[in-house]
Coordinates of N, CA and C in Angstrom, one line a residue:
M5 N -6.9 -13.7 7.6 CA -7.7 -12.3 6.4 C -8.3 -12.1 7.1
P6 N -8.6 -10.5 6.9 CA -8.5 -9.8 7.5 C -10.3 -9.3 7.1
F7 N -11.4 -8.7 7.6 CA -12.5 -8.6 7.2 C -13.1 -7.2 8.2
I8 N -13.1 -6.1 7.2 CA -13.3 -4.8 8.0 C -14.4 -4.3 7.5
K9 N -15.5 -3.7 8.4 CA -16.5 -3.7 8.0 C -16.9 -2.0 8.2
I10 N -17.2 -0.8 7.6 CA -17.5 0.3 7.2 C -18.7 0.6 8.1
E11 N -19.5 1.0 9.0 CA -20.8 1.8 8.0 C -20.9 3.1 8.4
I12 N -21.8 3.8 7.3 CA -22.2 4.8 7.2 C -23.7 5.2 6.8
T13 N -24.0 6.4 7.2 CA -25.1 7.0 7.1 C -25.4 6.7 5.3
R14 N -26.4 6.6 5.2 CA -27.1 6.6 3.4 C -27.2 7.7 2.9
E15 N -26.3 8.8 3.0 CA -26.8 9.5 2.1 C -26.0 10.1 1.0
S16 N -26.0 10.4 0.0 CA -25.5 10.9 -1.1 C -23.6 10.6 -1.0
V17 N -23.4 9.2 -0.9 CA -21.9 8.9 -0.9 C -22.0 8.1 -2.3
T18 N -21.0 9.0 -2.9 CA -20.9 8.0 -4.3 C -20.1 6.7 -4.7
K19 N -20.0 6.1 -5.6 CA -19.5 4.8 -6.2 C -18.2 4.9 -5.9
E20 N -17.4 6.2 -6.6 CA -16.0 6.5 -6.4 C -15.7 6.8 -4.7
Q21 N -16.6 7.3 -3.9 CA -16.1 7.7 -2.9 C -16.0 6.2 -2.1
K22 N -16.7 5.5 -2.2 CA -16.6 4.1 -1.6 C -15.8 3.2 -2.3
Q23 N -15.6 3.7 -4.0 CA -13.8 2.4 -4.2 C -12.5 3.5 -3.4
I24 N -12.3 4.5 -3.2 CA -11.8 5.0 -2.8 C -11.4 4.5 -1.1
L25 N -12.8 4.4 -0.3 CA -12.7 3.9 1.2 C -11.8 2.4 0.9
I26 N -12.4 1.8 -0.1 CA -12.2 0.1 0.2 C -10.5 0.4 -0.4
K27 N -10.1 1.2 -1.0 CA -8.9 1.1 -1.6 C -7.6 1.9 -0.3
G28 N -8.0 2.5 0.3 CA -7.3 3.0 1.5 C -7.5 2.4 2.4
V29 N -8.5 1.7 2.8 CA -8.2 0.8 3.8 C -7.8 -0.6 3.8
T30 N -7.8 -1.2 2.4 CA -7.0 -2.1 1.9 C -5.7 -1.8 2.2
D31 N -5.3 -0.5 1.8 CA -3.8 -0.3 1.7 C -2.8 -0.2 3.0
L32 N -4.3 0.4 3.8 CA -3.6 0.4 5.4 C -3.4 -0.8 5.5
I33 N -4.0 -1.7 5.7 CA -4.0 -3.2 6.3 C -3.1 -3.7 5.6
T34 N -2.6 -3.7 4.3 CA -1.5 -4.5 4.2 C -0.3 -3.6 4.3
E35 N -0.1 -2.5 4.4 CA 1.0 -1.5 5.2 C 1.4 -2.1 6.6
T36 N 0.3 -1.6 7.5 CA 0.0 -1.7 8.4 C 0.6 -3.1 9.0
L37 N -0.2 -3.9 8.5 CA -0.1 -5.6 9.3 C -0.1 -6.6 8.6
N38 N 0.5 -6.0 7.3 CA 1.4 -6.8 6.1 C 0.8 -7.8 5.6
K39 N -0.7 -7.5 6.0 CA -1.9 -8.8 5.1 C -2.0 -8.6 3.7
D40 N -2.0 -9.4 3.0 CA -2.4 -9.8 1.8 C -4.0 -9.1 1.1
P41 N -3.6 -8.6 0.4 CA -4.5 -7.5 -0.5 C -5.8 -8.5 -1.0
H42 N -5.2 -9.1 -1.4 CA -6.0 -10.5 -2.3 C -6.9 -11.2 -1.0
L43 N -6.5 -11.0 0.1 CA -7.3 -11.9 1.4 C -8.0 -10.7 2.2
T44 N -8.0 -9.1 1.9 CA -8.6 -8.2 2.9 C -9.8 -8.1 1.7
H45 N -10.7 -8.2 2.9 CA -11.9 -8.0 2.6 C -12.8 -7.0 3.0
V46 N -13.3 -6.1 2.8 CA -14.0 -4.6 2.9 C -15.0 -4.1 2.5
V47 N -16.2 -4.4 3.6 CA -17.7 -4.5 3.6 C -18.1 -2.9 4.1
I48 N -18.7 -2.4 3.3 CA -19.4 -1.1 3.3 C -21.2 -1.4 3.7
Q49 N -21.1 -0.8 4.7 CA -22.9 -0.9 5.3 C -23.7 0.3 5.1
E50 N -24.3 0.6 4.5 CA -25.1 1.8 4.4 C -26.5 1.8 5.6
V51 N -26.5 2.9 6.4 CA -27.3 3.0 7.1 C -28.7 3.8 7.4
D52 N -29.3 3.7 7.3 CA -30.6 4.8 7.3 C -30.7 5.9 8.5
L53 N -30.9 6.9 8.3 CA -30.4 7.9 9.4 C -31.9 7.4 10.7
D54 N -33.0 7.0 10.0 CA -33.9 6.9 11.0 C -33.8 5.6 11.8
N55 N -32.5 4.6 11.2 CA -32.3 3.2 12.0 C -31.2 3.2 12.8
W56 N -31.1 4.6 13.3 CA -29.3 4.6 14.4 C -30.1 6.0 15.2
G57 N -29.2 6.1 16.4 CA -29.9 7.1 16.9 C -29.0 7.5 17.8
Y58 N -29.1 8.5 18.7 CA -27.6 9.2 19.8 C -29.1 9.6 20.5
A59 N -28.4 9.7 21.8 CA -28.8 10.5 22.7 C -30.5 10.2 22.7
G60 N -30.9 9.5 22.7 CA -31.9 9.1 22.5 C -33.3 9.3 21.3
E61 N -32.7 10.1 20.3 CA -33.6 10.2 19.4 C -33.1 9.9 18.0
Q62 N -33.7 9.8 16.9 CA -33.1 9.4 15.5 C -32.3 9.9 14.8
G63 N -31.4 9.5 13.9 CA -30.0 10.2 13.1 C -31.0 11.4 12.2
S64 N -32.4 10.9 11.6 CA -32.6 11.8 10.7 C -33.4 13.2 11.4
V65 N -33.8 13.0 12.6 CA -34.6 14.3 14.0 C -33.1 14.8 14.1
I66 N -32.1 14.5 14.4 CA -30.5 15.4 14.9 C -30.5 16.0 13.5
R67 N -30.2 15.7 12.4 CA -29.7 15.7 11.2 C -30.7 17.4 10.8
E68 N -32.2 16.7 10.7 CA -33.0 17.7 10.3 C -32.7 19.4 11.4
R69 N -32.7 18.7 12.8 CA -32.2 20.0 13.6 C -31.0 20.9 13.4
A70 N -30.0 20.1 13.2 CA -28.6 21.1 12.5 C -29.0 21.2 11.5
L71 N -29.7 21.4 10.4 CA -30.1 22.3 8.8 C -30.8 22.9 9.2
Q72 N -31.5 23.0 10.3 CA -32.6 24.2 10.5 C -31.8 25.3 11.4
S73 N -30.7 24.6 12.2 CA -30.3 25.6 12.6 C -28.7 26.2 11.5
I74 N -28.7 25.5 10.2 CA -27.9 26.1 9.5 C -28.1 27.2 9.0
E75 N -29.9 27.2 8.3 CA -30.4 27.8 7.6 C -30.8 29.3 8.2
K76 N -30.8 29.1 9.7 CA -31.3 30.4 10.5 C -30.3 31.5 10.1

């Protein structure tokens, strides 16, 4: 029974986009590993930008800096 966990940042991902991810991943597992789609579980976990980081900085700080550089 495949269990796939997708982690994304919580920022305006729509219900429709999540459905596309779930369907796409299920189809990929079915086609690639020959697994029954009725036994394939997909979980999407959204992570706040303040709850992850890279190179010692919070994601929210990194994102804000990136947005400011685009505005200039």
